[in-house]
XYZ file of C-alpha atoms in Angstrom:
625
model
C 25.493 -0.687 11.947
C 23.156 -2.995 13.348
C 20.813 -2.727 9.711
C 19.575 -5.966 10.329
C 17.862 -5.675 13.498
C 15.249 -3.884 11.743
C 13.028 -5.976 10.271
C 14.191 -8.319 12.770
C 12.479 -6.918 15.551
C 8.672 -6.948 14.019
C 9.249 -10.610 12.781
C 10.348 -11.497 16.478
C 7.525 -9.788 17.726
C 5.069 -11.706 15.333
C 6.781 -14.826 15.764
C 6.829 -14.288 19.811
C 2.789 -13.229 18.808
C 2.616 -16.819 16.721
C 3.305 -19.113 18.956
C 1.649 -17.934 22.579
C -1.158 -17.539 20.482
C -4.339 -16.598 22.612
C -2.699 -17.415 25.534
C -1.513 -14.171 25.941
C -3.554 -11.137 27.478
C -4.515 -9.213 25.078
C -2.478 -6.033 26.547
C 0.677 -7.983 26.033
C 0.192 -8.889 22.887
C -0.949 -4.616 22.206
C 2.758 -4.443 24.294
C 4.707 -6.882 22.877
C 3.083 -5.586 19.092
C 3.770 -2.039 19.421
C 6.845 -2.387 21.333
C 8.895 -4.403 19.122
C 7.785 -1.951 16.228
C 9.083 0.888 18.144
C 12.180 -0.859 19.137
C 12.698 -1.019 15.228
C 11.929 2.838 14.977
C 14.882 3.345 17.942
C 17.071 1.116 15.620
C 16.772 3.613 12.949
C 16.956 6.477 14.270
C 20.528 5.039 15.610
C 21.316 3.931 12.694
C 20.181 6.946 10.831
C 22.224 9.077 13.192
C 25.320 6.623 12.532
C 24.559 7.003 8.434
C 24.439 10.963 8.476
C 27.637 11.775 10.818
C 29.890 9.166 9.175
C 29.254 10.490 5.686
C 28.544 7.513 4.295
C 26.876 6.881 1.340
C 25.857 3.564 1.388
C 26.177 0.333 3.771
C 26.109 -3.021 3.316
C 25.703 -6.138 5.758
C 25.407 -9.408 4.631
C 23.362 -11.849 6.801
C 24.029 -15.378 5.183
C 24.481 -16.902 1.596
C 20.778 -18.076 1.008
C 21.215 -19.840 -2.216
C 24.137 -20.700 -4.003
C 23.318 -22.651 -7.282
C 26.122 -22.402 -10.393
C 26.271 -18.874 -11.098
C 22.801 -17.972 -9.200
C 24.084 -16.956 -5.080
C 21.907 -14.567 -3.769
C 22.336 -13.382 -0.245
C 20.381 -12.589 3.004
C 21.830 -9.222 2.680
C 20.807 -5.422 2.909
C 21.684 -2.185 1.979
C 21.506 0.937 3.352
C 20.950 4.563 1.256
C 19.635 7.684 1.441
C 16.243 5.735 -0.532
C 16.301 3.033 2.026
C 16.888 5.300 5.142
C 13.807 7.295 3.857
C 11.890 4.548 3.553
C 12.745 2.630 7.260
C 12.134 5.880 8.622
C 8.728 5.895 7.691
C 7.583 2.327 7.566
C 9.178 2.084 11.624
C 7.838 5.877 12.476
C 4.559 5.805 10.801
C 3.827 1.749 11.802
C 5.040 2.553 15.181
C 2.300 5.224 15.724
C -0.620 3.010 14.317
C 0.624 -0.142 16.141
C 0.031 2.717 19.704
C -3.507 3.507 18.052
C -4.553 -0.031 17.585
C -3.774 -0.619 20.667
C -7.342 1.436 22.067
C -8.875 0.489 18.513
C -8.748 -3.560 18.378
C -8.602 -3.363 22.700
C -12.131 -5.468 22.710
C -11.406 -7.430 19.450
C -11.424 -11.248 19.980
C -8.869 -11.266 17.634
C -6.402 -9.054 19.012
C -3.928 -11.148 19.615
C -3.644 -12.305 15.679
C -3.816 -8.815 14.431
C -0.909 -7.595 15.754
C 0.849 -10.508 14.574
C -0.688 -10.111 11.114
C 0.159 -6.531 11.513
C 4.336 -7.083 12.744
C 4.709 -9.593 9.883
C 3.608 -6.376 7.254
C 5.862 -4.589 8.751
C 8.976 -6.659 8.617
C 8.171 -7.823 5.001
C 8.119 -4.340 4.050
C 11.460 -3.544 5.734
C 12.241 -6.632 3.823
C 11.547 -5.005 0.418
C 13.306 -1.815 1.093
C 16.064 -2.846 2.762
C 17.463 -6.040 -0.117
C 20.359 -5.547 -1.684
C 19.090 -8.236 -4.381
C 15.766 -8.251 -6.255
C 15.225 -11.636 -4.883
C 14.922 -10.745 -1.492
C 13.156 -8.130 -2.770
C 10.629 -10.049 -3.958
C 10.144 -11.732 -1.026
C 9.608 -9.153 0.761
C 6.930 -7.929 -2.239
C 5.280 -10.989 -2.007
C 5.459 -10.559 2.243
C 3.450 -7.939 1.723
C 0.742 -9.355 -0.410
C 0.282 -11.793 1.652
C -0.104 -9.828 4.921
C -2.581 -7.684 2.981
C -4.488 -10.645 2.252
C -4.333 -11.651 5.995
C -5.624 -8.330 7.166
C -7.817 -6.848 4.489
C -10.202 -10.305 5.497
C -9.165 -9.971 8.809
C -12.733 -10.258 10.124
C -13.403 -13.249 7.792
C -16.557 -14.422 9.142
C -17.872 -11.923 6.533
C -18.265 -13.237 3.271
C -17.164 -9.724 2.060
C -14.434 -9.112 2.993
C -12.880 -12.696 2.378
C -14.409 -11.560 -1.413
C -11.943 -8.571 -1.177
C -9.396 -9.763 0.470
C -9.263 -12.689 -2.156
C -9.802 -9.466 -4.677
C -6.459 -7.505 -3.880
C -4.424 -10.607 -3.965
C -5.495 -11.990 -7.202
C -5.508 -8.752 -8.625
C -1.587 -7.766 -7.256
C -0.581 -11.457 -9.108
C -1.030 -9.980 -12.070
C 1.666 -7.358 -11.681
C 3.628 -9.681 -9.875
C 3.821 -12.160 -12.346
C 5.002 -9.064 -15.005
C 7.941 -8.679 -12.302
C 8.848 -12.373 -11.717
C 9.441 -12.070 -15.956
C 11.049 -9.039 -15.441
C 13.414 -10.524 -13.138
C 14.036 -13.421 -15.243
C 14.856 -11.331 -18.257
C 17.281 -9.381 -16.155
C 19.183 -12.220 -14.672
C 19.357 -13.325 -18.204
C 21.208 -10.229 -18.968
C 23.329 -9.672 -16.242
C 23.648 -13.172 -14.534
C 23.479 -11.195 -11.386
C 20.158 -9.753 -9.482
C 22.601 -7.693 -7.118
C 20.287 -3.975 -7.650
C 23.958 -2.436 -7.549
C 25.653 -4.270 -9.680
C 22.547 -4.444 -12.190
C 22.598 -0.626 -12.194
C 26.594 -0.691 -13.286
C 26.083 -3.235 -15.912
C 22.857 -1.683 -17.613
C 25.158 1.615 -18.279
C 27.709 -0.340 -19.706
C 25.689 -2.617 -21.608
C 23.020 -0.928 -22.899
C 22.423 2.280 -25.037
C 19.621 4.820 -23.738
C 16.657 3.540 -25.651
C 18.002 0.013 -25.919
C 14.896 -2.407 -26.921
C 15.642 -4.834 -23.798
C 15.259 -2.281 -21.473
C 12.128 -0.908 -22.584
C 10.661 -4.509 -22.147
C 12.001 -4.933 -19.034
C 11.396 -1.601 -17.417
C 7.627 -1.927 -18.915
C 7.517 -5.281 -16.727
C 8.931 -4.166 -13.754
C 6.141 -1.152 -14.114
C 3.523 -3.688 -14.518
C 4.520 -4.869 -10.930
C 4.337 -1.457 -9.494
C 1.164 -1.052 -11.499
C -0.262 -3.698 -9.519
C 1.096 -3.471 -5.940
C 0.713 0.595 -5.767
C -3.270 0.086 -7.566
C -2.537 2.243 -10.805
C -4.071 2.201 -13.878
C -5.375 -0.269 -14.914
C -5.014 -2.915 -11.561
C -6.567 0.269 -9.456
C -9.501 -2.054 -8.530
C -8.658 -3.742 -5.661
C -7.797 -0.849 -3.430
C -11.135 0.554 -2.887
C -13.008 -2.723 -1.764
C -9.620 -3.137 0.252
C -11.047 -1.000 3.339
C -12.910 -4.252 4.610
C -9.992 -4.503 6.810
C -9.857 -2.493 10.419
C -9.282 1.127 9.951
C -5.549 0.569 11.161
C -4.605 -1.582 8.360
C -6.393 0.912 5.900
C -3.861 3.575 7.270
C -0.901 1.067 7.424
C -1.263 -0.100 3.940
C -2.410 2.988 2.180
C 0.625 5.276 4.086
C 3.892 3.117 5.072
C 3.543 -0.247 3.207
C 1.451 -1.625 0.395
C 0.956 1.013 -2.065
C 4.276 2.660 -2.068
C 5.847 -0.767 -3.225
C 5.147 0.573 -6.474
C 6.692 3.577 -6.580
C 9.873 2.585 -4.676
C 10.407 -0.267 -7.212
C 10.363 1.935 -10.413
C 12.590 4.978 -7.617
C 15.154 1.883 -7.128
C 15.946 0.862 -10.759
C 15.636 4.359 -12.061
C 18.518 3.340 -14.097
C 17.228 0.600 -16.046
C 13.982 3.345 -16.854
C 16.472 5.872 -17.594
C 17.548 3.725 -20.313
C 14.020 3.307 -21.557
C 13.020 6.915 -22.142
C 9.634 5.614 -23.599
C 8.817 3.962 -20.061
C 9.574 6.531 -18.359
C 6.805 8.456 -20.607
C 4.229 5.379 -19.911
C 5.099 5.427 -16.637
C 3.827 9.659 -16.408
C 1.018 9.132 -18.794
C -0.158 6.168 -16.202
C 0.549 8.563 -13.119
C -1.749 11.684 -15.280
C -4.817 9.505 -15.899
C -4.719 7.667 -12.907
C -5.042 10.848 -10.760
C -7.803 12.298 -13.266
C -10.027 9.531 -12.828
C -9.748 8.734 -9.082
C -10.272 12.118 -8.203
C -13.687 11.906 -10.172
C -14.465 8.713 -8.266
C -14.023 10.159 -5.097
C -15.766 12.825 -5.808
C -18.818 11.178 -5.885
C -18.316 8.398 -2.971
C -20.466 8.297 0.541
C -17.979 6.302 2.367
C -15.400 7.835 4.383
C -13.016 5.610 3.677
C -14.062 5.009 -0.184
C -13.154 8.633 -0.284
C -9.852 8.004 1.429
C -8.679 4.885 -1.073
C -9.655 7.003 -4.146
C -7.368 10.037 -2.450
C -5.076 7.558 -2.306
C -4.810 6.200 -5.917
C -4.691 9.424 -7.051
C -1.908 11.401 -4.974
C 0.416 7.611 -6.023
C -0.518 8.838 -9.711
C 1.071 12.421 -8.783
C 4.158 10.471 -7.468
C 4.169 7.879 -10.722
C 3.626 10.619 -12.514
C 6.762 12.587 -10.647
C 8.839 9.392 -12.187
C 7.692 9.366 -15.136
C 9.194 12.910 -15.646
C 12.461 11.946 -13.792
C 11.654 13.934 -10.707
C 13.077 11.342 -8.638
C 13.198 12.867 -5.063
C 9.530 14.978 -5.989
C 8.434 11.336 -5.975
C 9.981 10.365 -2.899
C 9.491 14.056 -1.049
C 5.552 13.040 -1.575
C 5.841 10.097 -0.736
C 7.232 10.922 2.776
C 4.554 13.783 3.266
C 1.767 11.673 1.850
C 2.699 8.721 4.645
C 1.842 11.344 7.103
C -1.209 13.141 6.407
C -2.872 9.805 5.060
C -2.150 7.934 7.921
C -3.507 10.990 10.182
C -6.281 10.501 7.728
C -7.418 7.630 8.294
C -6.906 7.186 11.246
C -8.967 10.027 11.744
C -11.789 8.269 10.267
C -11.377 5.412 11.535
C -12.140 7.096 15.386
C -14.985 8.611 13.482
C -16.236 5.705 12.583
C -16.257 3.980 15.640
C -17.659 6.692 17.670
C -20.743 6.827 15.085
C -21.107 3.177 16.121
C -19.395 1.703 12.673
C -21.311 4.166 10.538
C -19.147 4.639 6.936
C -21.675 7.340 5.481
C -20.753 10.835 5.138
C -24.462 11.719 4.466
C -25.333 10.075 8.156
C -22.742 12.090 9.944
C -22.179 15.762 10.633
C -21.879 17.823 13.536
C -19.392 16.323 14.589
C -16.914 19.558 15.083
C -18.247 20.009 18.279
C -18.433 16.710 19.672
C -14.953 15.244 18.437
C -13.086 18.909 18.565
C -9.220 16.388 19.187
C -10.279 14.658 16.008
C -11.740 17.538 13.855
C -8.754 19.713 14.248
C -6.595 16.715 13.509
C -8.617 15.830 10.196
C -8.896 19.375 9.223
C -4.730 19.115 9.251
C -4.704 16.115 7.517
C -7.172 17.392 4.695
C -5.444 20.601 4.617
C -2.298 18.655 3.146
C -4.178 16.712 1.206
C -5.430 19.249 -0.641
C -2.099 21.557 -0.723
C -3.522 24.497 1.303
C -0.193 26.974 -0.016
C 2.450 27.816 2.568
C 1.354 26.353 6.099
C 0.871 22.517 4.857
C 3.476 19.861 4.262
C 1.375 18.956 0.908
C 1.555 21.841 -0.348
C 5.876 21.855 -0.490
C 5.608 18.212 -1.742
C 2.804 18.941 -4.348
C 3.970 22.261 -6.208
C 7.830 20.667 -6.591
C 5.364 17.737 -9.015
C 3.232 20.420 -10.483
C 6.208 22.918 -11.746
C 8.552 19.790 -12.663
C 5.456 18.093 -14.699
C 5.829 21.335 -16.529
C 9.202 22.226 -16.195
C 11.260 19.893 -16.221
C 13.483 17.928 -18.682
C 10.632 15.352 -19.524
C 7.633 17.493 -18.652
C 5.113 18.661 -20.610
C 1.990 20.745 -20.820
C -0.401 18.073 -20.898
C 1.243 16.618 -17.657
C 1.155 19.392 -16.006
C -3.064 20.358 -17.069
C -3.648 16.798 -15.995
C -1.533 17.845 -12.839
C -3.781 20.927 -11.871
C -6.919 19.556 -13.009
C -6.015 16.481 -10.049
C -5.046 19.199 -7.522
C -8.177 20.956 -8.206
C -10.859 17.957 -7.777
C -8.583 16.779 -5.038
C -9.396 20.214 -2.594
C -12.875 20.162 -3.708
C -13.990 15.754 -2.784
C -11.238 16.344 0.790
C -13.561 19.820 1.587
C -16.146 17.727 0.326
C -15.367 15.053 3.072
C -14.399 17.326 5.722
C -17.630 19.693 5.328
C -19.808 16.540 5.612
C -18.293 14.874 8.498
C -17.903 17.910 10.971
C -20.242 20.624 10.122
C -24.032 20.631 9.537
C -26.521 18.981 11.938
C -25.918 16.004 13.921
C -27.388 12.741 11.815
C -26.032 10.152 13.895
C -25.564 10.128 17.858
C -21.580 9.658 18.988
C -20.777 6.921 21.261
C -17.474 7.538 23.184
C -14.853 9.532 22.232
C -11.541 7.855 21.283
C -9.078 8.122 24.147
C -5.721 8.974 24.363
C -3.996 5.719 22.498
C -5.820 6.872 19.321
C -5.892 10.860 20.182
C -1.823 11.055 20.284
C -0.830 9.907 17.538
C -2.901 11.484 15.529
C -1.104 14.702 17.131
C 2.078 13.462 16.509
C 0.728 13.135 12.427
C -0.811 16.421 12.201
C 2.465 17.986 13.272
C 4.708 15.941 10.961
C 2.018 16.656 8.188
C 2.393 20.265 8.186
C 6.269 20.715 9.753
C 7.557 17.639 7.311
C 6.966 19.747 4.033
C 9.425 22.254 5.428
C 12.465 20.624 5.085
C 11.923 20.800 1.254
C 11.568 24.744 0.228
C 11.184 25.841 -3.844
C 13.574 28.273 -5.404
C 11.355 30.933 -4.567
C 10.833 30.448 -1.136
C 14.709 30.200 -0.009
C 15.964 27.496 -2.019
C 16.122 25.147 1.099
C 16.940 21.925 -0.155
C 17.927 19.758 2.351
C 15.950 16.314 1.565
C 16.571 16.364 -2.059
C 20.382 17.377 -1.534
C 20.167 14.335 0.839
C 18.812 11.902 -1.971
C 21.519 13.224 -4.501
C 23.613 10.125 -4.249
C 21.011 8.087 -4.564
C 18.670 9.670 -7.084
C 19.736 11.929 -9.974
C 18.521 15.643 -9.824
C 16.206 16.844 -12.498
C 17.316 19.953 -14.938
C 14.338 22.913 -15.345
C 14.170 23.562 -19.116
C 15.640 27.245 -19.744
C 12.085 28.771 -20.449
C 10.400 28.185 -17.514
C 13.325 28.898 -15.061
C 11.910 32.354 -14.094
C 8.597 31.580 -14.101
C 8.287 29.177 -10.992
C 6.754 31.354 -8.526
C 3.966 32.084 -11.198
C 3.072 28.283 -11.811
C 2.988 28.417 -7.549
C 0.282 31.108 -7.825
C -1.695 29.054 -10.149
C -1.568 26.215 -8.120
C -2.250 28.029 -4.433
C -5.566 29.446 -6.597
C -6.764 26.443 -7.740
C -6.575 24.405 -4.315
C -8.394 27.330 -2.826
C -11.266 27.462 -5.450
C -11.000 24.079 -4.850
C -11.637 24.984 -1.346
C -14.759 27.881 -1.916
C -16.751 25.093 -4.416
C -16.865 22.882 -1.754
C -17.765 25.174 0.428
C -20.579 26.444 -1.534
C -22.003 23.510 -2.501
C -21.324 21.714 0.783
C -22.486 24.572 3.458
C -23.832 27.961 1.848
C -26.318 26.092 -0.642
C -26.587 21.918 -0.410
C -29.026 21.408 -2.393
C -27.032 22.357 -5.160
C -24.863 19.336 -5.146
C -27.987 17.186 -5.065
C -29.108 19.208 -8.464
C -26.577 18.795 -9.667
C -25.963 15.046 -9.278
C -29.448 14.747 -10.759
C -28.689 16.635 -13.398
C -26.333 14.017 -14.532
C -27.554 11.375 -12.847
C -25.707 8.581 -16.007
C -22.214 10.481 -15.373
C -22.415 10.429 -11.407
C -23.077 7.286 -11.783
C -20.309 6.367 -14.181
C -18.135 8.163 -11.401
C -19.870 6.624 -8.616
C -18.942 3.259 -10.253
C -15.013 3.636 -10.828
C -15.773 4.786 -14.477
C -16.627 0.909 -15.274
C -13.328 -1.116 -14.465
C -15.074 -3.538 -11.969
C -18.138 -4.363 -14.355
C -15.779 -4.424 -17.323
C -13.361 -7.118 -16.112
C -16.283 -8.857 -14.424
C -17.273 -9.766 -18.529
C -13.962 -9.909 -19.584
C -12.128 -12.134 -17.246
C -14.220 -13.228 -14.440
C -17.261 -14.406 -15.840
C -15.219 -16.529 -18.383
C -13.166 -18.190 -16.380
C -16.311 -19.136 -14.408
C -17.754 -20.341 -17.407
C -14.570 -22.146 -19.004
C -14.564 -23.413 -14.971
C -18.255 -24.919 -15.071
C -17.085 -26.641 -17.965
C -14.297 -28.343 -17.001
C -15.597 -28.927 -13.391
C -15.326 -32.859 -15.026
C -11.398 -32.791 -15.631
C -10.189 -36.355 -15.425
C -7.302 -34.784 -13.520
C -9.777 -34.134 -10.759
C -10.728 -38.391 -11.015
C -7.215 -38.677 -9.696
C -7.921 -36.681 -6.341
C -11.554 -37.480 -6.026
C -9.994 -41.603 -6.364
C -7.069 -40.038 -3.986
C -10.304 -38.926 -1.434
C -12.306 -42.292 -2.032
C -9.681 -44.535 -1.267
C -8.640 -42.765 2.043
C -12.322 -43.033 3.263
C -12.318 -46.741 2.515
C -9.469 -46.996 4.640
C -10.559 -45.072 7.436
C -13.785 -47.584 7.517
C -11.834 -50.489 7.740
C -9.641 -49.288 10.463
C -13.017 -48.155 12.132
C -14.310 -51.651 12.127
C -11.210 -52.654 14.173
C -12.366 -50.185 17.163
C -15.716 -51.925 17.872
C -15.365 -51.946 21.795
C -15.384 -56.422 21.573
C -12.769 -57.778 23.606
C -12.905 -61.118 21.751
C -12.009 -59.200 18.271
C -9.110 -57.624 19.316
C -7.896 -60.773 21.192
C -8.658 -62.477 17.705
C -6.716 -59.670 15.840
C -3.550 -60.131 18.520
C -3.731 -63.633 17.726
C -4.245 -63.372 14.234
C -1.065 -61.034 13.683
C 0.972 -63.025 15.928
C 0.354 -66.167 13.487
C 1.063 -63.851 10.837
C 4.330 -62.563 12.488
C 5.710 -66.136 13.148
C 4.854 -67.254 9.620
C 6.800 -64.873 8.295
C 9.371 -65.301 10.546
C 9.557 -68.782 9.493
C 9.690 -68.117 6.070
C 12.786 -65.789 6.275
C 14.614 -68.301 8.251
């Protein structure tokens, strides 16, 4: 199996992208963008095909050695799972259909060019990260990621913003990557091998379930999925990270970035296994997370602010699937969360530039009408989001977290009130959103409608939003299991406590009830009465605004960390190691004015200088000899 052709195809495609530069029209570099991304997606469905038939369960292919120091050799080398197949198949799918969308979407962008290469190079480092067989490539491809985010997110730079947020998400991410560098360390110490298989052998044999070392380690390898998929308490950067085009919103938010996080903690499940007290962190960090960005969302104007919130939260329903040892729950979300937040925002993102780059939900509306391609497509996409029961995808992927964060082996009540509280806020701020943008009066006049580039895809979403959640069925709805039976050589299953085992279909109620009076408040407040939301906010004007604000985090850190190090800076803006480069600076002027004297335009000095180094040249000839 050709694995490695891959994530070899959207580096080729960025390096191809690299070096014409802006020579090339901008529709080849859309072609030669998109095309090599697709050519990746081809790859894996072939390979995928070639995986399923053969009855494999795993596959290796080892590239070249790439270091080799005493006992230290990692390789160039992937591997190839049920996890990893998941993953490809939605980073190549899902990238493939925003790279067609960007296409119409960056079409007039000076920048076009360097987008798509920015965009290729996400892409293949993500591949990267899914795909290593060793936590060092691994990491490279973690750190591939970060960078590309950084690249895009301040992608239209000449904005002091959104350098400030770009700059924002990657020093914020270095903090949970420097947890996992450690955690690395510390496991190479222990194992003298960063080979993910042969870690996972070794920690069984080595290690007793609640062995000391592997709580440390599995609570630093969680603060580097803390960081990368914006969880409690590194959730800041995410928000202020839709600067960037509406594409890389969806790309990030969907196939890449975020779900770092959560396929980090999926991948070493055994190490966390062995840490039963991570494992609880990591749910208790999944619970809260999706608590208090559904609250913040509830109360944002921007259309996209909404849209990072959403996202925060439904990662906290998928940490919080891990943290209960509903491995493939996670994953099964994951999958169906890739497509309806994608169709999301990409949704928006046509909405936005048909209003003429308005964000504000407040300054839109009517919008059913004049966008019907793009309102039935959002309506799909916020369906899912909000687990409408039995037609949407998110509804399959959500109720398997809700009844296992009761249910199962680790679960609890508190996880699963947390749970239903999140599902609840979550139908009311997408209904929110959706009741906003598309009904009411017009506010703002529409432009041009998005053409067909950005209109099919978002078809092809809304169908794998709602169709996708099928392939996963509960116990009560024909036990159809085939993604999770899939995933069973991979990922453990999880065992239902005996109490609850014939009371499924009853916790499926609940939840179906609660999306849909998720569904009628918003409705209510949103379209029979709106004043009532505006009562309501001044009612509790402190509290919206304590919502409004991220409950705090930004200001908080701002006195804790940033406005320290500022001062600390200011202070030692004198450092006598900065003499050394200032002296460094000085002395390379100084030199650059002399050799400016020598290019005065006078013939006689540089017939004087000939002469004068031709003495020089025969005295010193004469002095060897």
């Amino acid at each position: 199996m050709n694995i490695w052709l891959i994530p070899a195809l959207p580096l080729l495609g960025a390096f191809i992208l690299i070096v014409a530069g802006s020579g090339l029209p901008r529709r080849v570099a859309t072609i030669i963008g998109s095309g090599s991304v697709g050519l990746a997606a081809l790859v894996t469905l072939i390979v995928g095909y070639n995986f399923i038939s053969t009855g494999a369960t795993s596959v290796d292919f080892i590239a070249w050695q790439w270091i080799d120091v005493a006992d230290f050799s990692p390789a160039i080398a992937y591997h190839l799972d049920a996890l990893s197949l998941v993953f490809i198949f939605v980073i190549t799918f899902v990238g493939f259909l925003i790279h067609v969308y960007s296409a119409e979407f960056m079409a007039e962008d000076e920048g076009c060019t360097r987008f798509f290469a920015y965009l290729n190079l996400f892409v293949c480092s993500m591949l990267t990260l899914v795909l290593a067989d060793n936590l060092v490539l691994l990491y490279l491809g973690w750190e591939g990621v970060g960078l590309c985010s950084y690249l895009l997110i301040g992608f239209w730079y000449t904005d002091e913003k959104n350098g400030y947020a770009a700059r924002k998400a990657f020093i914020v991410t270095r903090v949970g990557d420097t947890a996992l560098a450690i955690g690395l360390f510390m496991l190479f110490q222990n194992f003298n091998t960063l080979n993910i298989q042969e870690i996972a052998t070794q920690a069984t044999q080595q290690w007793t379930v609640g062995s000391e070392t592997a709580m440390i380690i599995s609570l630093l390898l969680l603060g580097g999925a803390v960081g990368k998929s914006a969880q409690l308490p590194l959730q800041t950067w995410l928000p202020d990270a839709m600067a960037g085009p509406s594409p890389v919103s969806a790309l990030i938010h969907a196939a890449t970035m975020v779900t770092a996080g959560v396929y980090l903690i999926a991948r070493t499940h055994v190490i966390f296994e062995m840490a039963p007290g991570a494992l609880l962190i990591v749910g208790i960090i999944g619970a809260v997370t999706l608590t208090i960005a559904g609250f913040t969302a509830l109360t944002q104007h921007d259309l996209k602010r909404v849209l990072a919130y959403s996202t925060i939260s439904q990662i906290g329903y998928m940490f919080l699937a891990l943290g209960v040892s509903a491995w493939s729950a996670a994953i099964f979300h994951f999958m169906i969360h890739a497509f309806f937040k994608a169709l999301l925002f990409l949704a928006a993102g046509a909405v936005i530039m048909a209003l003429h780059h308005e964000h504000d939900m407040y300054k839109m509306g009517g919008l059913r009408k004049k966008l019907p391609a793009i309102y039935w497509t959002f309506l799909i996409g916020a369906s899912s989001l909000a687990a409408l029961p039995l037609v949407t995808g998110g509804f399959y992927s959500k109720d398997q977290i809700l009844w296992l964060s009761l249910a199962g082996e680790n679960g609890n009540i508190w996880f699963f009130l947390f749970a239903l509280l999140g599902a609840f806020i979550t139908s009311i701020y997408t209904f929110r959103m959706l009741f906003l943008t598309f009904f009411g009066e017009e506010k703002t006049h529409v432009g041009h409608a998005p053409g067909r580039g950005m209109t099919i895809p978002l078809l092809v979403l809304a169908g794998l939003s709602t169709l996708g959640g099928f392939i996963e069925l509960p116990h009560s709805f024909g036990h159809f299991t085939i993604f999770s039976n899939f995933l069973s050589p991979v990922l453990p299953s999880v065992a239902v406590q005996e109490d609850f085992e014939n009371i499924e279909w009853i916790v499926q109620l609940v939840a179906a009830g609660v999306a849909l009076s998720g569904v009628y408040v918003a409705y209510v407040f949103y379209i029979v009465k709106p004043g009532l939301s505006e009562e309501l906010k001044m009612s509790a004007a402190d509290l919206h605004k304590f919502f409004f604000n991220g409950w705090g985090f930004d200001a908080l850190y701002d006195k804790l960390f940033v406005r320290p190090f500022v001062f600390i800076s200011n202070i030692n803006k004198k450092d006598i190691a900065d003499k050394l480069y200032d002296g460094l600076v000085m002395l390379a002027n100084w030199f650059n004015r002399i050799l400016a004297y020598t290019q005065s335009g006078v013939l006689r000095w540089y017939i004087m200088g000939i002469v004068i180094g031709g003495i020089l040249l025969l005295t010193l000839g004469l002095i060897k000899s």
